[in-house]
Coordinates of C-alpha atoms in Angstrom, one line a residue:
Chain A
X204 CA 0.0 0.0 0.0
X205 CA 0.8 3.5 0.3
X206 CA 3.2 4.9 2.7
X207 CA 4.9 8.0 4.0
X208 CA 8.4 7.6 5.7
X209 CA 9.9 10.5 7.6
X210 CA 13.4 11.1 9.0
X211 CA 13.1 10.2 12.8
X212 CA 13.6 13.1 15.2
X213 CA 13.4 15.1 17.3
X214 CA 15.7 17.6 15.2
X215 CA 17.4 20.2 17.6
X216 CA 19.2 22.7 15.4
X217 CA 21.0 26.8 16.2
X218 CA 18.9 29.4 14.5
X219 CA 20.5 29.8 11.2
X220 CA 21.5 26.9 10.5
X221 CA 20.8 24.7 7.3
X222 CA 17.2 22.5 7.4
X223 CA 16.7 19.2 5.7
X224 CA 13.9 16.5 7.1
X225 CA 14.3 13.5 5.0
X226 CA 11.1 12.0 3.4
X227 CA 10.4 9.0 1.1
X228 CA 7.3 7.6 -0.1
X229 CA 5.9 4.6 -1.2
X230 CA 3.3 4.6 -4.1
X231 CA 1.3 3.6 -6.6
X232 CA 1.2 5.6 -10.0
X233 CA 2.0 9.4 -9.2
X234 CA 1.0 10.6 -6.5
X235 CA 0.9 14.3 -5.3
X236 CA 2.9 15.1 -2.2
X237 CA 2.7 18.1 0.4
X238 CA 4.3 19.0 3.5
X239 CA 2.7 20.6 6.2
X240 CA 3.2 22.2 9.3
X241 CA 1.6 22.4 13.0
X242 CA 2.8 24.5 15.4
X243 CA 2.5 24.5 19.2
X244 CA -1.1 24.4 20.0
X245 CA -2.5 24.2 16.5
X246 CA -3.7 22.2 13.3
X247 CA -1.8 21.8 10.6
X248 CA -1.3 24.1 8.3
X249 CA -0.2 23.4 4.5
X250 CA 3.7 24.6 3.8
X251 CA 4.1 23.5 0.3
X252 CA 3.0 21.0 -2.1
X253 CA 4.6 19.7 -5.4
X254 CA 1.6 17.6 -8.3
X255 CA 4.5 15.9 -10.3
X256 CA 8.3 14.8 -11.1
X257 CA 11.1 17.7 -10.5
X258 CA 8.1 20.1 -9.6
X259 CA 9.9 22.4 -6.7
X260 CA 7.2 23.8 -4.2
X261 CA 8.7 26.6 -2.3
X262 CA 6.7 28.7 0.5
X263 CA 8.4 30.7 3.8
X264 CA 12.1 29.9 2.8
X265 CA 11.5 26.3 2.9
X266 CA 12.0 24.2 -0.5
X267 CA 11.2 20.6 -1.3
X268 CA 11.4 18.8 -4.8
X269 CA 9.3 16.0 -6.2
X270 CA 11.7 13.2 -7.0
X271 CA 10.5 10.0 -8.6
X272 CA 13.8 8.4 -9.1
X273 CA 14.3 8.5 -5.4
X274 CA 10.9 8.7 -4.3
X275 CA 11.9 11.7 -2.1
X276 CA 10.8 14.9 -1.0
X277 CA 13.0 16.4 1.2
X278 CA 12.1 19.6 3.2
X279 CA 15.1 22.2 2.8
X280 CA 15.5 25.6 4.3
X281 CA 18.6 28.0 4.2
X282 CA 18.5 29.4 7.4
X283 CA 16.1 28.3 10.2
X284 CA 14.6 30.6 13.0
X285 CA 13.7 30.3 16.3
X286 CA 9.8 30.6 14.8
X287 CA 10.3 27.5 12.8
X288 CA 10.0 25.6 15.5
X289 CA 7.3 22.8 15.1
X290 CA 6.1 19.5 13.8
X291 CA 6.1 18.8 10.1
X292 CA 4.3 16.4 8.2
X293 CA 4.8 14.8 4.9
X294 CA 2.0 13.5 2.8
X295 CA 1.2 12.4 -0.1
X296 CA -2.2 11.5 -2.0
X297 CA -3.0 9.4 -5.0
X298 CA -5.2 10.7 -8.1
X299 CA -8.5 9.4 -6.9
X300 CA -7.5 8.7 -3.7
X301 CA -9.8 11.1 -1.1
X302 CA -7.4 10.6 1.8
X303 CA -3.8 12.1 2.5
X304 CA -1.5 9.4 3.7
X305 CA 0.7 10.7 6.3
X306 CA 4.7 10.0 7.6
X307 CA 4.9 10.0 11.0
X308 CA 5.9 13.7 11.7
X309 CA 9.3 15.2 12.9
X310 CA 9.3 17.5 15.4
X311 CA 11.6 20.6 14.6
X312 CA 13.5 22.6 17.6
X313 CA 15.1 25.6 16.9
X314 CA 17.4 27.4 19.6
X315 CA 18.6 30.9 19.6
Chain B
X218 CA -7.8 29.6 2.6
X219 CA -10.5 27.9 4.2
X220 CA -11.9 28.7 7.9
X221 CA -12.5 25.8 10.3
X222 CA -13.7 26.2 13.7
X223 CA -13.6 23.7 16.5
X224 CA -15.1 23.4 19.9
X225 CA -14.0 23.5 22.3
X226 CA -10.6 23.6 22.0
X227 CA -10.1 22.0 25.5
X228 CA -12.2 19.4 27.1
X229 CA -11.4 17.6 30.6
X230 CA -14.7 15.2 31.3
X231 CA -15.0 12.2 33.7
X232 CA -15.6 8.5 32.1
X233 CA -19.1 7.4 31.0
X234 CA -20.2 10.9 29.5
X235 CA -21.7 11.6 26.9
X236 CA -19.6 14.4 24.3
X237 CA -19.7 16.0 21.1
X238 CA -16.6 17.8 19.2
X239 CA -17.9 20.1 17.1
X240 CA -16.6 21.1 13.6
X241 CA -17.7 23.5 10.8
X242 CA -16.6 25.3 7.8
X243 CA -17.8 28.1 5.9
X244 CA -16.2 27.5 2.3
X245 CA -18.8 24.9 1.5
X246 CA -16.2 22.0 0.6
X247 CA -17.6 18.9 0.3
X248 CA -14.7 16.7 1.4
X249 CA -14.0 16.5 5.4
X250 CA -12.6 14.5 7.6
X251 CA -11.3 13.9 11.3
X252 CA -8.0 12.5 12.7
X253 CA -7.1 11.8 16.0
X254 CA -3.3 12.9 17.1
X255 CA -1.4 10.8 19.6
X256 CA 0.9 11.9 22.1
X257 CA 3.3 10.9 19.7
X258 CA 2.2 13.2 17.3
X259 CA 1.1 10.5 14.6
X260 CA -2.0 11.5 12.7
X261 CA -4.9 8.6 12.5
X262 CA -7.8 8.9 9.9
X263 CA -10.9 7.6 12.0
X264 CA -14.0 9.4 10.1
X265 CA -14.6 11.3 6.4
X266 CA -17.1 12.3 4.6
X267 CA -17.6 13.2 1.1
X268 CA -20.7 15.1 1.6
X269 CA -24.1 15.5 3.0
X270 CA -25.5 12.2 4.2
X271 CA -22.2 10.7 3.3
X272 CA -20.1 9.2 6.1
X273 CA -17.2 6.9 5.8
X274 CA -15.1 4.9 9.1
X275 CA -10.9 5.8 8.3
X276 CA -7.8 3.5 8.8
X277 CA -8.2 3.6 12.8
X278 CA -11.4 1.9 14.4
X279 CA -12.8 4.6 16.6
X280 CA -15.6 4.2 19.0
X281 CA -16.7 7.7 18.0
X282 CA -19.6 8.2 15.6
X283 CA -20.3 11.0 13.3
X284 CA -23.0 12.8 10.8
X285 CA -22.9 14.9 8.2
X286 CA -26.2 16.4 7.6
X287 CA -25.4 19.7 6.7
X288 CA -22.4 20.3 4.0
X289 CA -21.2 22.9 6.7
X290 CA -21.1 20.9 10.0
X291 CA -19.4 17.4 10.5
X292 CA -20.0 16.6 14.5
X293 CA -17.8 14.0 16.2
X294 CA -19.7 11.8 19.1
X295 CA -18.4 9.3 21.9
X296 CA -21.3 8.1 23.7
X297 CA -19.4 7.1 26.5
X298 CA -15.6 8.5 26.8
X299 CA -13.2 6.5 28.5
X300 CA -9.4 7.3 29.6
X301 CA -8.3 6.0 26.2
X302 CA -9.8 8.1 24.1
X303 CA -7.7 10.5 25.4
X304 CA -6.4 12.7 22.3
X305 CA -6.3 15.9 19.8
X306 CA -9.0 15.6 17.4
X307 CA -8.2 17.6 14.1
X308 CA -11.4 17.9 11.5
X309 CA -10.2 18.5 7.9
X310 CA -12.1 19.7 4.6
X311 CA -11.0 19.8 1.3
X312 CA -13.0 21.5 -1.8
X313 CA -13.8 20.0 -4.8
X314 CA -10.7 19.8 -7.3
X315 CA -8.0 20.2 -4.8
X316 CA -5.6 18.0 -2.8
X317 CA -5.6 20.3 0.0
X318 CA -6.9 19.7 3.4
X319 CA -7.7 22.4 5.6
X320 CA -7.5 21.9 9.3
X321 CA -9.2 23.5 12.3
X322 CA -7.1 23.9 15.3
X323 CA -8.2 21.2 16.9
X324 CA -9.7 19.6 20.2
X325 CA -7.9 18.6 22.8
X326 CA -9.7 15.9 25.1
X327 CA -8.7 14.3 28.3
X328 CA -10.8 11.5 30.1
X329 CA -10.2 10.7 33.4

């Protein structure tokens, strides 16, 4: 079946450092794939989202690209701040499909 | 973007009583949905609906039931809470031609 596998955390990091949370997915055909975010207290909110190979979604200084070859879809940022700090979520869905599949979420520490 | 509104937000009731999560939207999306959140931040599909009189059990048996008889409102029932259903409860909608979810901010609930 479908599946969502995320890079185990928790991920403590300095504010400005570099970001990547590793994600790999497991599906049929070709699926669409998001990452989202929930912060302290919240629900989640969508980051980015990319709908097919080598599409790069981009939002908030956070990058990821679709990569079929690999199956990946690694969340990337330059420079993380303190406000960063949260759980992310990657995701895909299937054409058809009227449910996200979810990875297992990795929660994000940032210190100043 | 979509508006979703929970209540409450926080909950703290004794075992054997009777509660409804409320959840509604104002966009009109058909799609919606609820998870429940674990302490260990992993997202469980228990409920969706595709629309009015529509109602679907997810990938985690729940002892919660729900109804959808208006597109706007998607209510979540436990007839009788016990300490394990203990959780965050996250409703979801997503409109018509998208593969975005929307998510309210939640419920947290605690049965003692």
């Amino acid at each position: 079946g479908n599946s969502v596998t995320q890079m185990e955390g928790p991920v403590t990091l300095s504010e400005e450092a570099f970001l990547t949370i590793n994600c790999t997915y497991t599906a049929t055909g070709y699926p669409s794939l998001f990452w989202y975010v929930q912060y302290p207290g919240e629900g989640l909110q969508l980051l980015l989202k990319a709908t097919k190979a080598d599409d790069k979604g981009s939002n908030k200084g956070f990058e990821a690209t679709y990569r079929k070859e690999t199956t990946s879809f690694h969340l990337e940022k330059g420079s993380v701040q303190v406000s960063d700090s949260a759980v992310y979520f990657c995701a895909l869905k299937t054409q058809g499909a009227q449910k996200l599949v979810f990875g297992q979420g990795t929660r994000l520490t940032i210190n100043p | 973007e979509a508006d979703i509104y929970q209540t409450p937000r926080y909950l703290v009731i004794g075992t054997g009583k009777k509660i409804t999560l409320e959840c509604s939207q104002t966009m009109g999306h058909d799609k919606m949905y609820w998870y429940q959140q674990d302490p260990g931040m992993e997202l469980h599909l228990i409920h969706y609906s595709y629309g009015v009189n529509s109602t679907e059990k997810g990938d985690l048996s729940s002892e919660s039931t729900v109804s959808r008889i208006r597109t706007e409102h998607f209510p979540l029932t436990l007839e009788s809470a016990r300490p394990s259903h203990t959780s965050q409860y996250l409703c979801a909608s997503r409109p018509q031609g998208t593969d975005t979810q929307y998510f309210g901010p939640g419920t947290r609930l605690t049965v003692l």
